[in-house]
Short mmCIF file of C-alpha atoms and ligand atoms in Angstrom, two decimals:
data_model
loop_
_atom_site.label_atom_id
_atom_site.label_comp_id
_atom_site.label_asym_id
_atom_site.label_seq_id
_atom_site.Cartn_x
_atom_site.Cartn_y
_atom_site.Cartn_z
CA MET A 35 -153.34 111.93 101.83
CA ALA A 36 -155.53 108.50 102.39
CA GLU A 37 -154.03 105.81 104.71
CA VAL A 38 -155.74 103.48 102.91
CA GLU A 39 -156.73 103.56 99.07
CA VAL A 40 -159.24 101.72 97.12
CA GLY A 41 -159.55 100.70 93.35
CA ARG A 42 -162.02 98.76 91.53
CA ASP A 43 -160.98 97.15 88.06
CA GLY A 44 -164.27 95.42 87.02
CA ALA A 45 -164.98 92.67 89.43
CA VAL A 46 -161.54 93.25 91.85
CA GLN A 47 -161.49 95.51 94.37
CA THR A 48 -157.70 96.44 95.19
CA ILE A 49 -157.44 97.97 98.95
CA THR A 50 -153.77 99.44 99.37
CA LEU A 51 -152.15 99.86 102.94
CA ASN A 52 -150.70 103.40 102.34
CA ARG A 53 -148.02 104.66 104.85
CA PRO A 54 -145.03 103.47 102.52
CA GLU A 55 -142.44 105.88 104.45
CA LYS A 56 -143.64 104.09 107.76
CA LEU A 57 -143.99 100.53 106.26
CA ASN A 58 -147.53 100.83 106.41
CA ALA A 59 -147.43 100.39 110.21
CA PHE A 60 -150.93 100.50 111.56
CA THR A 61 -152.44 103.86 113.04
CA GLN A 62 -155.97 104.19 114.35
CA THR A 63 -156.77 106.29 111.23
CA LEU A 64 -155.74 103.32 108.92
CA HIS A 65 -157.75 100.99 110.80
CA GLY A 66 -160.58 102.78 109.86
CA GLU A 67 -160.38 103.31 106.44
CA LEU A 68 -159.55 99.69 106.10
CA GLN A 69 -163.00 99.43 108.08
CA ASP A 70 -164.74 101.15 105.56
CA ALA A 71 -163.02 99.76 102.23
CA LEU A 72 -163.84 96.37 103.53
CA GLU A 73 -167.36 97.30 104.14
CA GLN A 74 -167.03 98.54 100.38
CA ALA A 75 -165.84 95.50 99.24
CA ARG A 76 -169.49 93.78 100.37
CA ASP A 77 -170.96 95.06 97.22
CA PRO A 78 -172.01 92.14 95.61
CA ALA A 79 -170.44 93.58 92.34
CA VAL A 80 -167.11 93.14 94.18
CA ARG A 81 -166.39 89.18 93.67
CA ALA A 82 -162.82 89.35 94.53
CA VAL A 83 -160.77 91.55 97.11
CA VAL A 84 -156.95 92.03 97.20
CA ILE A 85 -155.03 93.74 100.26
CA THR A 86 -151.87 95.00 99.43
CA GLY A 87 -148.95 97.64 100.28
CA ALA A 88 -147.76 100.84 99.06
CA GLY A 89 -143.76 100.83 98.96
CA ARG A 90 -141.52 98.30 100.14
CA GLY A 91 -143.69 97.21 102.88
CA PHE A 92 -146.97 95.17 103.22
CA SER A 93 -147.24 96.38 106.66
CA ALA A 94 -144.55 96.33 109.42
CA GLY A 95 -147.69 95.57 112.11
CA GLN A 96 -148.77 98.29 114.84
CA ASP A 97 -147.36 101.50 114.81
CA LEU A 98 -144.90 101.27 117.35
CA THR A 99 -144.67 105.19 117.88
CA ALA A 100 -148.73 105.48 117.82
CA PHE A 101 -149.11 102.99 120.50
CA GLY A 102 -148.68 105.06 123.36
CA GLU A 103 -152.18 106.77 122.47
CA ALA A 104 -153.86 103.49 122.91
CA GLY A 105 -154.35 103.34 126.58
CA ASP A 106 -156.84 99.97 126.75
CA VAL A 107 -154.90 97.71 124.70
CA ALA A 108 -157.42 94.82 124.64
CA ALA A 109 -160.16 97.44 124.08
CA MET A 110 -157.86 98.75 121.09
CA LEU A 111 -157.37 95.45 119.69
CA ARG A 112 -161.30 94.43 119.56
CA ALA A 113 -162.09 97.91 118.30
CA THR A 114 -159.51 97.76 115.41
CA TYR A 115 -157.72 94.69 114.28
CA HIS A 116 -160.31 92.47 115.37
CA VAL A 117 -163.25 93.93 113.46
CA ASN A 118 -161.15 93.93 110.49
CA VAL A 119 -159.98 90.36 110.86
CA LEU A 120 -163.51 88.98 111.16
CA ALA A 121 -164.92 91.29 108.01
CA ILE A 122 -162.16 89.62 106.08
CA ARG A 123 -163.19 86.02 107.15
CA SER A 124 -166.91 87.02 107.09
CA LEU A 125 -166.27 88.46 103.41
CA ASP A 126 -168.56 86.11 100.77
CA LYS A 127 -165.48 86.36 98.21
CA PRO A 128 -162.03 85.48 98.25
CA VAL A 129 -159.27 87.87 99.83
CA ILE A 130 -155.76 87.78 98.54
CA ALA A 131 -152.97 89.37 100.01
CA GLY A 132 -150.66 90.53 97.86
CA VAL A 133 -147.53 90.53 100.00
CA ASN A 134 -145.27 92.89 97.95
CA GLY A 135 -142.62 93.49 100.87
CA VAL A 136 -141.75 93.11 104.28
CA CYS A 137 -144.63 91.48 106.28
CA ALA A 138 -144.48 91.79 110.18
CA GLY A 139 -146.04 91.65 113.29
CA ALA A 140 -150.21 92.36 112.88
CA GLY A 141 -149.58 92.96 109.55
CA LEU A 142 -148.12 89.11 109.11
CA SER A 143 -151.61 88.17 111.10
CA LEU A 144 -153.70 90.40 108.59
CA ALA A 145 -152.15 88.39 105.74
CA CYS A 146 -152.66 85.23 107.23
CA ALA A 147 -156.52 86.20 107.86
CA CYS A 148 -156.84 86.27 103.92
CA ASP A 149 -157.72 83.37 101.95
CA LEU A 150 -154.37 83.28 99.96
CA ARG A 151 -151.24 84.99 99.70
CA LEU A 152 -149.10 85.73 96.73
CA ALA A 153 -145.63 87.17 97.78
CA SER A 154 -143.28 89.35 95.50
CA ASP A 155 -139.54 87.94 95.58
CA ALA A 156 -138.91 90.93 97.47
CA ALA A 157 -140.86 89.97 100.34
CA PHE A 158 -139.88 88.66 103.58
CA PHE A 159 -141.91 87.99 106.79
CA VAL A 160 -140.87 88.58 110.51
CA PRO A 161 -142.93 87.78 113.44
CA GLY A 162 -142.23 90.80 115.29
CA PHE A 163 -144.35 90.35 118.29
CA VAL A 164 -141.81 88.47 120.24
CA GLY A 165 -139.17 91.13 119.36
CA ILE A 166 -140.75 93.64 121.65
CA GLY A 167 -142.17 90.98 124.43
CA LEU A 168 -145.54 90.42 122.86
CA ILE A 169 -147.55 87.69 121.85
CA PRO A 170 -148.87 87.12 118.26
CA ASP A 171 -152.53 88.92 118.02
CA SER A 172 -155.15 89.80 115.55
CA GLY A 173 -155.10 85.76 114.52
CA GLY A 174 -151.45 85.44 115.01
CA THR A 175 -152.15 82.43 116.92
CA PHE A 176 -155.22 81.13 115.20
CA PHE A 177 -154.00 81.69 111.72
CA LEU A 178 -150.38 80.26 112.10
CA GLN A 179 -151.54 77.36 113.76
CA ARG A 180 -153.64 76.25 111.06
CA LEU A 181 -151.17 77.30 108.11
CA LEU A 182 -148.21 75.83 109.80
CA GLY A 183 -149.01 73.86 112.46
CA THR A 184 -148.25 74.10 116.00
CA PRO A 185 -144.91 73.16 116.53
CA ARG A 186 -143.79 75.20 113.38
CA ALA A 187 -145.69 78.19 114.20
CA PHE A 188 -144.59 78.22 118.04
CA GLU A 189 -140.79 77.54 116.78
CA TRP A 190 -141.21 80.59 114.45
CA MET A 191 -143.28 83.03 116.40
CA THR A 192 -140.76 82.46 119.46
CA SER A 193 -137.60 83.22 117.36
CA ASN A 194 -138.35 86.20 115.40
CA ARG A 195 -136.45 85.08 112.54
CA ARG A 196 -136.94 86.51 109.53
CA LEU A 197 -138.68 84.18 106.70
CA THR A 198 -137.63 84.59 102.89
CA ALA A 199 -140.49 84.53 100.65
CA ALA A 200 -139.18 80.95 99.46
CA GLU A 201 -138.75 80.10 102.52
CA ALA A 202 -142.35 80.86 103.44
CA GLN A 203 -143.56 79.20 99.86
CA ALA A 204 -141.78 76.09 101.12
CA TRP A 205 -143.88 76.46 104.45
CA GLY A 206 -147.23 76.65 102.40
CA LEU A 207 -147.71 80.19 103.74
CA VAL A 208 -147.40 81.73 100.41
CA SER A 209 -149.02 80.02 97.11
CA GLU A 210 -147.03 81.55 94.82
CA ILE A 211 -143.84 83.83 94.45
CA VAL A 212 -143.38 86.61 91.70
CA GLU A 213 -140.43 88.91 90.63
CA ALA A 214 -141.02 91.92 91.99
CA GLU A 215 -141.30 93.69 88.47
CA ALA A 216 -143.85 91.42 87.53
CA PHE A 217 -145.84 91.28 90.86
CA SER A 218 -148.91 93.91 90.70
CA ALA A 219 -149.68 92.45 87.22
CA ARG A 220 -149.63 88.87 88.35
CA LEU A 221 -151.54 90.07 91.32
CA ALA A 222 -154.09 91.71 88.77
CA GLU A 223 -154.32 88.67 86.92
CA ARG A 224 -154.88 85.71 89.38
CA ALA A 225 -157.61 88.25 91.33
CA ALA A 226 -159.31 88.73 87.80
CA GLU A 227 -159.42 84.57 87.78
CA LEU A 228 -160.80 84.23 91.31
CA ALA A 229 -163.05 87.46 90.32
CA ALA A 230 -164.59 85.42 87.01
CA GLY A 231 -165.00 82.23 89.12
CA PRO A 232 -168.67 81.19 90.79
CA THR A 233 -168.25 83.31 93.22
CA HIS A 234 -171.33 81.63 95.36
CA ALA A 235 -169.11 78.30 95.48
CA ILE A 236 -166.28 79.97 96.30
CA ALA A 237 -167.53 82.03 99.25
CA ALA A 238 -169.23 78.82 100.62
CA THR A 239 -165.89 76.77 99.94
CA LYS A 240 -164.50 79.61 102.17
CA ARG A 241 -166.93 79.05 105.04
CA LEU A 242 -167.05 75.47 104.65
CA TYR A 243 -163.09 75.41 105.21
CA ASP A 244 -163.36 77.82 108.39
CA ASP A 245 -165.68 75.64 109.70
CA ALA A 246 -164.20 72.68 109.15
CA ALA A 247 -161.49 73.73 111.76
CA THR A 248 -164.16 72.88 114.43
CA ALA A 249 -166.68 70.36 113.13
CA THR A 250 -167.24 66.67 113.82
CA LEU A 251 -166.99 64.55 110.21
CA GLU A 252 -170.70 63.99 110.73
CA GLU A 253 -171.54 68.16 111.05
CA GLN A 254 -169.00 68.66 107.88
CA LEU A 255 -170.68 66.30 105.97
CA GLU A 256 -173.95 67.75 106.74
CA ALA A 257 -172.75 71.78 106.02
CA GLU A 258 -171.38 70.52 102.67
CA ALA A 259 -174.75 68.61 101.88
CA GLU A 260 -176.29 71.85 102.41
CA ALA A 261 -174.25 73.80 100.77
CA GLN A 262 -174.16 71.59 97.74
CA ALA A 263 -178.01 71.93 97.90
CA GLN A 264 -177.76 75.67 97.33
CA ALA A 265 -174.95 75.30 94.65
CA VAL A 266 -177.07 73.70 92.75
CA ARG A 267 -179.41 76.14 92.64
CA THR A 268 -177.03 78.84 91.44
CA ALA A 269 -176.91 79.94 87.72
CA ASP A 270 -173.18 79.53 87.72
CA PHE A 271 -173.74 75.78 88.10
CA ARG A 272 -176.30 75.74 84.99
CA GLU A 273 -173.74 77.29 83.23
CA GLY A 274 -170.70 75.14 84.24
CA VAL A 275 -172.57 71.96 83.22
CA ALA A 276 -174.33 73.80 80.00
CA ALA A 277 -170.11 74.79 79.33
CA PHE A 278 -169.14 71.22 80.22
CA GLY A 279 -171.46 69.87 77.27
CA GLU A 280 -170.91 72.54 75.03
CA LYS A 281 -167.25 71.58 75.32
CA ARG A 282 -166.11 75.47 76.11
CA ALA A 283 -164.87 77.65 78.88
CA PRO A 284 -167.79 78.31 81.14
CA SER A 285 -168.67 82.11 81.37
CA PHE A 286 -169.34 82.39 85.64
CA SER A 287 -171.71 85.65 86.82
CA GLY A 288 -171.52 84.81 90.27
CA SER A 289 -174.90 84.10 90.75
C1 LHQ B 526 -142.06 101.31 111.83
C2 LHQ B 526 -142.53 100.13 112.18
C3 LHQ B 526 -143.72 100.11 113.45
C4 LHQ B 526 -143.48 102.48 113.22
C5 LHQ B 526 -140.87 99.90 110.82
N1 LHQ B 526 -143.82 101.31 113.33
N2 LHQ B 526 -142.40 102.43 112.64
C6 LHQ B 526 -151.05 95.41 118.80
C7 LHQ B 526 -151.47 95.94 119.90
C8 LHQ B 526 -150.68 96.56 120.47
C9 LHQ B 526 -149.24 96.82 120.78
C10 LHQ B 526 -148.65 96.35 119.92
O1 LHQ B 526 -148.42 95.58 118.73
C11 LHQ B 526 -149.69 95.25 118.28
C12 LHQ B 526 -149.37 94.40 117.28
C13 LHQ B 526 -148.28 94.53 116.35
O2 LHQ B 526 -148.18 94.43 115.22
S1 LHQ B 526 -146.64 94.16 117.66
C14 LHQ B 526 -145.56 94.42 116.17
C15 LHQ B 526 -145.07 95.47 115.76
N3 LHQ B 526 -144.04 95.46 114.69
C16 LHQ B 526 -142.71 95.29 114.89
O3 LHQ B 526 -142.29 94.90 116.03
C17 LHQ B 526 -142.07 95.43 113.69
C18 LHQ B 526 -141.12 96.41 113.84
N4 LHQ B 526 -140.25 97.05 112.59
C19 LHQ B 526 -139.48 96.03 112.52
O4 LHQ B 526 -138.92 95.27 113.31
C20 LHQ B 526 -138.69 96.34 111.19
O5 LHQ B 526 -138.83 97.54 110.88
C21 LHQ B 526 -138.94 95.32 109.70
C22 LHQ B 526 -138.65 94.16 110.50
C23 LHQ B 526 -140.17 95.44 109.68
C24 LHQ B 526 -138.21 96.01 108.73
O6 LHQ B 526 -137.11 96.44 109.01
P1 LHQ B 526 -135.85 97.27 107.63
O7 LHQ B 526 -136.52 96.81 106.28
O8 LHQ B 526 -134.76 97.05 108.21
O9 LHQ B 526 -136.77 98.95 107.73
P2 LHQ B 526 -136.74 99.64 108.79
O10 LHQ B 526 -136.74 98.98 110.17
O11 LHQ B 526 -135.46 100.40 108.46
O12 LHQ B 526 -138.33 100.77 108.76
C25 LHQ B 526 -138.13 101.58 107.92
C26 LHQ B 526 -139.09 102.52 108.57
O13 LHQ B 526 -140.36 102.33 108.90
C27 LHQ B 526 -138.37 103.13 110.02
O14 LHQ B 526 -138.30 104.56 110.17
P3 LHQ B 526 -137.38 105.88 110.00
O15 LHQ B 526 -138.20 107.02 110.09
O16 LHQ B 526 -136.41 105.06 110.84
O17 LHQ B 526 -136.94 105.78 108.25
C28 LHQ B 526 -138.91 102.19 110.88
O18 LHQ B 526 -138.83 102.98 111.79
C29 LHQ B 526 -140.16 102.66 110.52
N5 LHQ B 526 -141.17 101.23 110.88
N6 LHQ B 526 -141.91 99.38 111.37
N7 LHQ B 526 -144.12 99.03 113.62
#
């Protein structure tokens, strides 16, 4: 059975981490299949991507029983987690983490690498790393610092405290919580909404916010001006303005 399943519904690609009996903990095989799935997501016909988990977990992070195979940890991180985290950030479309259940360790880092997080009310969030004497890798220091700020990120990641979905929402870590029974339907609906958006502008917004973290105001204003000059040349901008004039909802093609 595949450790990652890929589905397509219209312009939405859903990537499901699929080791439910191990809470979708990462193995070399899972990493490789995730890499392939993210490569497939580059297809321009895909305008939104969902990453979620099978069973009661999103992901419990590194499979600690498979870790013995790893050898050189830094090399393993570079060849696996780094490739997939960077693939998520470089996709020119929104990536939603559908946090269906427990989200721990590098699974938490992966969720935080996504553009937004929807959580089931059955989900909970656990740092994991500090519980076994490790640092938050796979972007765990980068993304959590941006999402939560240094004091809260440091306090949480050094405490190993379980965060409920409600607490995660109060902290801004997740944008929305949905009852477990309604979760997959709401996740599909939210992904379809994003896939029907002006994909070029959404992708440029993603890039601009990523760059804003290290840019000066002058650099960022210039990057916005260049991105807007491109956005006004899209069919979606023409459609948006036409729809506004005609007092109807726009129908964006993503081009
Ligand atoms: C697991 C795991 C798991 C294997 C649950 N592995 N089986 C990068 C590079 C190099 C080195 C290492 O790490 C990294 C990055 C990382 O991700 S480090 C952090 C790794 N993750 C953790 O430390 C979390 C470990 N898991 C837990 O603390 C708990 O399982 C959580 C809080 C996630 C869930 O607790 P429960 O809901 O009580 O479930 P459970 O503990 O009963 O787990 C269910 C099954 O899943 C169980 O298997 P079993 O055969 O006994 O039913 C667990 O052994 C297995 N499992 N996490 N990471």
